[in-house]
PDB file of C-alpha atoms in Angstrom:
ATOM      1  CA  UNK A   1       4.439   1.745  18.782  1.00  0.00           C
ATOM      2  CA  UNK A   2       4.227   3.351  15.288  1.00  0.00           C
ATOM      3  CA  UNK A   3       1.572   0.821  14.282  1.00  0.00           C
ATOM      4  CA  UNK A   4      -0.411   1.484  17.457  1.00  0.00           C
ATOM      5  CA  UNK A   5      -0.270   5.234  16.875  1.00  0.00           C
ATOM      6  CA  UNK A   6      -1.276   4.799  13.213  1.00  0.00           C
ATOM      7  CA  UNK A   7      -4.246   2.679  14.310  1.00  0.00           C
ATOM      8  CA  UNK A   8      -5.245   5.317  16.885  1.00  0.00           C
ATOM      9  CA  UNK A   9      -5.132   8.087  14.264  1.00  0.00           C
ATOM     10  CA  UNK A  10      -7.254   6.069  11.840  1.00  0.00           C
ATOM     11  CA  UNK A  11      -9.707   5.173  14.611  1.00  0.00           C
ATOM     12  CA  UNK A  12     -10.114   8.816  15.605  1.00  0.00           C
ATOM     13  CA  UNK A  13     -10.776   9.803  11.989  1.00  0.00           C
ATOM     14  CA  UNK A  14     -13.329   7.014  11.529  1.00  0.00           C
ATOM     15  CA  UNK A  15     -15.119   7.913  14.746  1.00  0.00           C
ATOM     16  CA  UNK A  16     -15.208  11.569  13.734  1.00  0.00           C
ATOM     17  CA  UNK A  17     -16.685  10.676  10.347  1.00  0.00           C
ATOM     18  CA  UNK A  18     -19.253   8.382  11.964  1.00  0.00           C
ATOM     19  CA  UNK A  19     -20.344  11.056  14.440  1.00  0.00           C
ATOM     20  CA  UNK A  20     -20.768  13.537  11.599  1.00  0.00           C
ATOM     21  CA  UNK A  21     -22.948  11.050   9.735  1.00  0.00           C
ATOM     22  CA  UNK A  22     -24.996  10.327  12.871  1.00  0.00           C
ATOM     23  CA  UNK A  23     -25.803  14.016  13.363  1.00  0.00           C
ATOM     24  CA  UNK A  24     -27.526  14.141   9.992  1.00  0.00           C
ATOM     25  CA  UNK A  25     -28.850  10.594   9.706  1.00  0.00           C
ATOM     26  CA  UNK A  26     -30.619  10.468  13.067  1.00  0.00           C
ATOM     27  CA  UNK A  27     -32.847  13.291  11.921  1.00  0.00           C
ATOM     28  CA  UNK A  28     -34.512  10.647   9.747  1.00  0.00           C
ATOM     29  CA  UNK A  29     -35.682   8.544  12.696  1.00  0.00           C
ATOM     30  CA  UNK A  30     -35.485   4.754  12.434  1.00  0.00           C
ATOM     31  CA  UNK A  31     -34.283   4.922   8.830  1.00  0.00           C
ATOM     32  CA  UNK A  32     -31.380   7.002  10.035  1.00  0.00           C
ATOM     33  CA  UNK A  33     -30.147   4.145  12.213  1.00  0.00           C
ATOM     34  CA  UNK A  34     -29.904   1.967   9.122  1.00  0.00           C
ATOM     35  CA  UNK A  35     -27.752   4.609   7.458  1.00  0.00           C
ATOM     36  CA  UNK A  36     -25.561   4.810  10.565  1.00  0.00           C
ATOM     37  CA  UNK A  37     -25.054   1.034  10.660  1.00  0.00           C
ATOM     38  CA  UNK A  38     -24.149   0.900   6.978  1.00  0.00           C
ATOM     39  CA  UNK A  39     -21.760   3.813   7.417  1.00  0.00           C
ATOM     40  CA  UNK A  40     -20.165   2.147  10.452  1.00  0.00           C
ATOM     41  CA  UNK A  41     -19.559  -1.063   8.464  1.00  0.00           C
ATOM     42  CA  UNK A  42     -18.061   0.873   5.554  1.00  0.00           C
ATOM     43  CA  UNK A  43     -15.829   3.026   7.747  1.00  0.00           C
ATOM     44  CA  UNK A  44     -14.577   0.133   9.871  1.00  0.00           C
ATOM     45  CA  UNK A  45     -13.984  -2.603   7.287  1.00  0.00           C
ATOM     46  CA  UNK A  46     -13.964  -1.239   3.726  1.00  0.00           C
ATOM     47  CA  UNK A  47     -12.506   2.272   3.958  1.00  0.00           C
ATOM     48  CA  UNK A  48      -9.123   1.197   5.426  1.00  0.00           C
ATOM     49  CA  UNK A  49      -8.770  -1.409   2.661  1.00  0.00           C
ATOM     50  CA  UNK A  50      -9.624   1.188   0.019  1.00  0.00           C
ATOM     51  CA  UNK A  51      -7.005   3.581   1.390  1.00  0.00           C
ATOM     52  CA  UNK A  52      -4.316   0.885   1.372  1.00  0.00           C
ATOM     53  CA  UNK A  53      -5.109  -0.099  -2.218  1.00  0.00           C
ATOM     54  CA  UNK A  54      -5.436   3.471  -3.519  1.00  0.00           C
ATOM     55  CA  UNK A  55      -2.724   5.169  -1.420  1.00  0.00           C
ATOM     56  CA  UNK A  56       0.061   2.701  -2.160  1.00  0.00           C
ATOM     57  CA  UNK A  57      -0.321   0.739   1.068  1.00  0.00           C
ATOM     58  CA  UNK A  58      -1.129   3.606   3.419  1.00  0.00           C
ATOM     59  CA  UNK A  59      -4.090   4.826   5.437  1.00  0.00           C
ATOM     60  CA  UNK A  60      -4.041   8.378   6.839  1.00  0.00           C
ATOM     61  CA  UNK A  61      -2.611   7.016  10.082  1.00  0.00           C
ATOM     62  CA  UNK A  62       0.067   4.970   8.342  1.00  0.00           C
ATOM     63  CA  UNK A  63       1.016   7.941   6.196  1.00  0.00           C
ATOM     64  CA  UNK A  64       1.355  10.118   9.303  1.00  0.00           C
ATOM     65  CA  UNK A  65       3.604   7.508  10.926  1.00  0.00           C
ATOM     66  CA  UNK A  66       5.578   6.723   7.722  1.00  0.00           C
ATOM     67  CA  UNK A  67       4.292   3.145   7.562  1.00  0.00           C
ATOM     68  CA  UNK A  68       3.342   1.218   4.452  1.00  0.00           C
ATOM     69  CA  UNK A  69       1.744  -2.147   3.645  1.00  0.00           C
ATOM     70  CA  UNK A  70       3.532  -4.207   0.989  1.00  0.00           C
ATOM     71  CA  UNK A  71       3.143  -7.705  -0.385  1.00  0.00           C
ATOM     72  CA  UNK A  72       5.677 -10.198   0.949  1.00  0.00           C
ATOM     73  CA  UNK A  73       7.679  -9.882  -2.279  1.00  0.00           C
ATOM     74  CA  UNK A  74       7.968  -6.108  -1.853  1.00  0.00           C
ATOM     75  CA  UNK A  75       5.422  -5.170  -4.519  1.00  0.00           C
ATOM     76  CA  UNK A  76       2.573  -2.696  -3.853  1.00  0.00           C
ATOM     77  CA  UNK A  77      -0.489  -4.138  -2.132  1.00  0.00           C
ATOM     78  CA  UNK A  78      -3.633  -4.570  -4.250  1.00  0.00           C
ATOM     79  CA  UNK A  79      -7.329  -4.522  -3.359  1.00  0.00           C
ATOM     80  CA  UNK A  80      -7.770  -8.300  -2.669  1.00  0.00           C
ATOM     81  CA  UNK A  81      -4.877  -8.421  -0.209  1.00  0.00           C
ATOM     82  CA  UNK A  82      -5.872  -5.112   1.406  1.00  0.00           C
ATOM     83  CA  UNK A  83      -9.450  -6.337   1.864  1.00  0.00           C
ATOM     84  CA  UNK A  84      -8.331  -9.697   3.279  1.00  0.00           C
ATOM     85  CA  UNK A  85      -5.995  -8.214   5.884  1.00  0.00           C
ATOM     86  CA  UNK A  86      -8.612  -5.674   6.991  1.00  0.00           C
ATOM     87  CA  UNK A  87     -11.540  -8.098   7.236  1.00  0.00           C
ATOM     88  CA  UNK A  88      -9.418 -10.415   9.374  1.00  0.00           C
ATOM     89  CA  UNK A  89      -9.017  -7.655  11.944  1.00  0.00           C
ATOM     90  CA  UNK A  90     -12.182  -9.199  13.399  1.00  0.00           C
ATOM     91  CA  UNK A  91     -10.182 -12.335  14.259  1.00  0.00           C
ATOM     92  CA  UNK A  92      -7.144 -10.339  15.367  1.00  0.00           C
ATOM     93  CA  UNK A  93      -9.291  -8.359  17.810  1.00  0.00           C
ATOM     94  CA  UNK A  94     -10.330 -11.462  19.769  1.00  0.00           C
ATOM     95  CA  UNK A  95     -10.808 -11.897  22.674  1.00  0.00           C
ATOM     96  CA  UNK A  96     -10.375  -8.172  23.410  1.00  0.00           C
ATOM     97  CA  UNK A  97      -8.083  -5.323  22.293  1.00  0.00           C
ATOM     98  CA  UNK A  98      -6.347  -7.270  19.507  1.00  0.00           C
ATOM     99  CA  UNK A  99      -5.193 -10.022  21.855  1.00  0.00           C
ATOM    100  CA  UNK A 100      -4.916 -12.682  19.129  1.00  0.00           C
ATOM    101  CA  UNK A 101      -3.296 -10.230  16.733  1.00  0.00           C
ATOM    102  CA  UNK A 102      -0.700  -9.230  19.329  1.00  0.00           C
ATOM    103  CA  UNK A 103       0.191 -12.859  20.036  1.00  0.00           C
ATOM    104  CA  UNK A 104       0.512 -13.530  16.301  1.00  0.00           C
ATOM    105  CA  UNK A 105       2.808 -10.523  15.879  1.00  0.00           C
ATOM    106  CA  UNK A 106       5.002 -11.566  18.803  1.00  0.00           C
ATOM    107  CA  UNK A 107       5.304 -15.076  17.305  1.00  0.00           C
ATOM    108  CA  UNK A 108       6.125 -13.781  13.813  1.00  0.00           C
ATOM    109  CA  UNK A 109       9.623 -12.813  12.693  1.00  0.00           C
ATOM    110  CA  UNK A 110       8.134  -9.994  10.586  1.00  0.00           C
ATOM    111  CA  UNK A 111       5.700  -8.883  13.322  1.00  0.00           C
ATOM    112  CA  UNK A 112       2.654  -9.996  11.310  1.00  0.00           C
ATOM    113  CA  UNK A 113      -0.856 -10.271  12.643  1.00  0.00           C
ATOM    114  CA  UNK A 114      -3.270 -12.922  11.319  1.00  0.00           C
ATOM    115  CA  UNK A 115      -4.531 -10.629   8.575  1.00  0.00           C
ATOM    116  CA  UNK A 116      -1.002 -10.133   7.237  1.00  0.00           C
ATOM    117  CA  UNK A 117      -0.266 -13.857   7.379  1.00  0.00           C
ATOM    118  CA  UNK A 118      -3.435 -14.682   5.424  1.00  0.00           C
ATOM    119  CA  UNK A 119      -3.024 -11.889   2.863  1.00  0.00           C
ATOM    120  CA  UNK A 120       0.720 -12.350   2.339  1.00  0.00           C
ATOM    121  CA  UNK A 121       1.469  -8.765   3.362  1.00  0.00           C
ATOM    122  CA  UNK A 122       3.874  -7.011   5.691  1.00  0.00           C
ATOM    123  CA  UNK A 123       3.885  -3.554   7.298  1.00  0.00           C
ATOM    124  CA  UNK A 124       7.187  -1.733   6.828  1.00  0.00           C
ATOM    125  CA  UNK A 125       8.578   1.509   8.193  1.00  0.00           C
ATOM    126  CA  UNK A 126      10.043   4.048   5.814  1.00  0.00           C
ATOM    127  CA  UNK A 127      11.512   7.389   6.912  1.00  0.00           C
ATOM    128  CA  UNK A 128       9.557  10.261   5.376  1.00  0.00           C
ATOM    129  CA  UNK A 129      12.685  11.729   3.759  1.00  0.00           C
ATOM    130  CA  UNK A 130      13.322   8.499   1.933  1.00  0.00           C
ATOM    131  CA  UNK A 131       9.752   8.347   0.663  1.00  0.00           C
ATOM    132  CA  UNK A 132       9.898  11.907  -0.615  1.00  0.00           C
ATOM    133  CA  UNK A 133      13.333  11.548  -2.175  1.00  0.00           C
ATOM    134  CA  UNK A 134      12.533   8.627  -4.444  1.00  0.00           C
ATOM    135  CA  UNK A 135      10.073   9.389  -7.198  1.00  0.00           C
ATOM    136  CA  UNK A 136       9.510   7.588 -10.472  1.00  0.00           C
ATOM    137  CA  UNK A 137       8.606   9.838 -13.421  1.00  0.00           C
ATOM    138  CA  UNK A 138       5.035   9.343 -14.603  1.00  0.00           C
ATOM    139  CA  UNK A 139       4.691   7.204 -17.740  1.00  0.00           C
ATOM    140  CA  UNK A 140       2.031   4.890 -19.203  1.00  0.00           C
ATOM    141  CA  UNK A 141       2.263   1.633 -17.237  1.00  0.00           C
ATOM    142  CA  UNK A 142       3.486  -1.392 -19.180  1.00  0.00           C
ATOM    143  CA  UNK A 143       3.392  -4.982 -17.959  1.00  0.00           C
ATOM    144  CA  UNK A 144       6.812  -6.685 -18.110  1.00  0.00           C
ATOM    145  CA  UNK A 145       7.070  -9.421 -20.756  1.00  0.00           C
ATOM    146  CA  UNK A 146       8.290 -11.955 -18.187  1.00  0.00           C
ATOM    147  CA  UNK A 147       7.786 -12.453 -14.463  1.00  0.00           C
ATOM    148  CA  UNK A 148      10.386 -10.497 -12.508  1.00  0.00           C
ATOM    149  CA  UNK A 149      11.730 -11.572  -9.142  1.00  0.00           C
ATOM    150  CA  UNK A 150      12.148  -9.101  -6.291  1.00  0.00           C
ATOM    151  CA  UNK A 151      15.788  -8.255  -7.040  1.00  0.00           C
ATOM    152  CA  UNK A 152      14.990  -7.577 -10.706  1.00  0.00           C
ATOM    153  CA  UNK A 153      12.039  -5.350  -9.754  1.00  0.00           C
ATOM    154  CA  UNK A 154      14.209  -3.386  -7.342  1.00  0.00           C
ATOM    155  CA  UNK A 155      16.940  -2.922  -9.956  1.00  0.00           C
ATOM    156  CA  UNK A 156      14.448  -1.492 -12.472  1.00  0.00           C
ATOM    157  CA  UNK A 157      12.824   0.766  -9.871  1.00  0.00           C
ATOM    158  CA  UNK A 158      16.179   2.119  -8.692  1.00  0.00           C
ATOM    159  CA  UNK A 159      17.211   2.934 -12.256  1.00  0.00           C
ATOM    160  CA  UNK A 160      13.861   4.640 -12.902  1.00  0.00           C
ATOM    161  CA  UNK A 161      14.234   6.670  -9.695  1.00  0.00           C
ATOM    162  CA  UNK A 162      17.658   7.875 -10.881  1.00  0.00           C
ATOM    163  CA  UNK A 163      16.410   8.790 -14.347  1.00  0.00           C
ATOM    164  CA  UNK A 164      15.780  12.450 -13.503  1.00  0.00           C
ATOM    165  CA  UNK A 165      19.445  12.866 -12.511  1.00  0.00           C
ATOM    166  CA  UNK A 166      20.793  11.400 -15.773  1.00  0.00           C
ATOM    167  CA  UNK A 167      21.199  12.927 -19.199  1.00  0.00           C
ATOM    168  CA  UNK A 168      18.845  11.494 -21.871  1.00  0.00           C
ATOM    169  CA  UNK A 169      21.805   9.838 -23.588  1.00  0.00           C
ATOM    170  CA  UNK A 170      23.072   8.195 -20.387  1.00  0.00           C
ATOM    171  CA  UNK A 171      19.561   7.066 -19.434  1.00  0.00           C
ATOM    172  CA  UNK A 172      19.068   5.506 -22.853  1.00  0.00           C
ATOM    173  CA  UNK A 173      22.400   3.730 -22.548  1.00  0.00           C
ATOM    174  CA  UNK A 174      21.584   2.309 -19.106  1.00  0.00           C
ATOM    175  CA  UNK A 175      18.041   1.396 -20.160  1.00  0.00           C
ATOM    176  CA  UNK A 176      19.499  -0.889 -22.843  1.00  0.00           C
ATOM    177  CA  UNK A 177      21.203  -3.068 -20.205  1.00  0.00           C
ATOM    178  CA  UNK A 178      18.068  -4.782 -18.807  1.00  0.00           C
ATOM    179  CA  UNK A 179      16.545  -5.383 -22.277  1.00  0.00           C
ATOM    180  CA  UNK A 180      16.148  -9.156 -21.613  1.00  0.00           C
ATOM    181  CA  UNK A 181      13.867  -8.188 -18.712  1.00  0.00           C
ATOM    182  CA  UNK A 182      11.887  -5.355 -20.302  1.00  0.00           C
ATOM    183  CA  UNK A 183      11.746  -6.558 -23.945  1.00  0.00           C
ATOM    184  CA  UNK A 184      11.400  -4.371 -27.012  1.00  0.00           C
ATOM    185  CA  UNK A 185       9.028  -1.472 -27.568  1.00  0.00           C
ATOM    186  CA  UNK A 186       7.904  -0.918 -31.142  1.00  0.00           C
ATOM    187  CA  UNK A 187       8.373   2.716 -32.117  1.00  0.00           C
ATOM    188  CA  UNK A 188       9.677   3.714 -28.672  1.00  0.00           C
ATOM    189  CA  UNK A 189      12.921   4.058 -26.785  1.00  0.00           C
ATOM    190  CA  UNK A 190      14.428   1.699 -24.245  1.00  0.00           C
ATOM    191  CA  UNK A 191      14.064   4.373 -21.569  1.00  0.00           C
ATOM    192  CA  UNK A 192      10.313   4.711 -22.313  1.00  0.00           C
ATOM    193  CA  UNK A 193       9.918   0.969 -21.920  1.00  0.00           C
ATOM    194  CA  UNK A 194      11.887   1.024 -18.663  1.00  0.00           C
ATOM    195  CA  UNK A 195       9.812   3.851 -17.160  1.00  0.00           C
ATOM    196  CA  UNK A 196       6.564   2.198 -18.254  1.00  0.00           C
ATOM    197  CA  UNK A 197       7.456  -1.079 -16.545  1.00  0.00           C
ATOM    198  CA  UNK A 198       8.696   0.782 -13.456  1.00  0.00           C
ATOM    199  CA  UNK A 199       5.318   2.519 -13.210  1.00  0.00           C
ATOM    200  CA  UNK A 200       3.605  -0.863 -13.548  1.00  0.00           C
ATOM    201  CA  UNK A 201       5.711  -2.335 -10.726  1.00  0.00           C
ATOM    202  CA  UNK A 202       5.005   0.751  -8.597  1.00  0.00           C
ATOM    203  CA  UNK A 203       1.292   0.118  -8.962  1.00  0.00           C
ATOM    204  CA  UNK A 204       0.297   2.946 -11.342  1.00  0.00           C
ATOM    205  CA  UNK A 205      -2.056   0.868 -13.494  1.00  0.00           C
TER     206      UNK A 205
END
């Protein structure tokens, strides 16, 4: 139900935007219809993907319903995966009203439609209070020196989220513990390195 409501909210917003464009574009006659068709393609297929890539896995509807798209490994979704899952809505819609997509979701343990299966993504539900409570301090994003598995990424993110509640000395002490994962930072502190990598994992680069 939350996914259906999120889709309905996004659809209403897209239709409203398209109607607004039509009011102005149709004043141009036949050329206006070309503008309307281009706008319809952009609003239906590209705009949702852009929102998911730029808004950390959320469209306006998903944000309203506290839903988020993530990669299967729990990392933030990027543009290629967001575009893939949205373009494949055409296949999910077949034969009518997302019939294929609904069957795929019912057959999937993670309730994935075809677009999610192809893109390696999953839609998760997060209570709004939890989303608001966990914030990582802004810092220049730094790529980790080695590939981190999901548990290692989560450990670094959780420590970064707690950083605002710790004294600088305690944060520096804890930031030294995962040094094999985050490496050394010339001329900087361990905590700066930790926050930079946490921002990278969170998708702020």
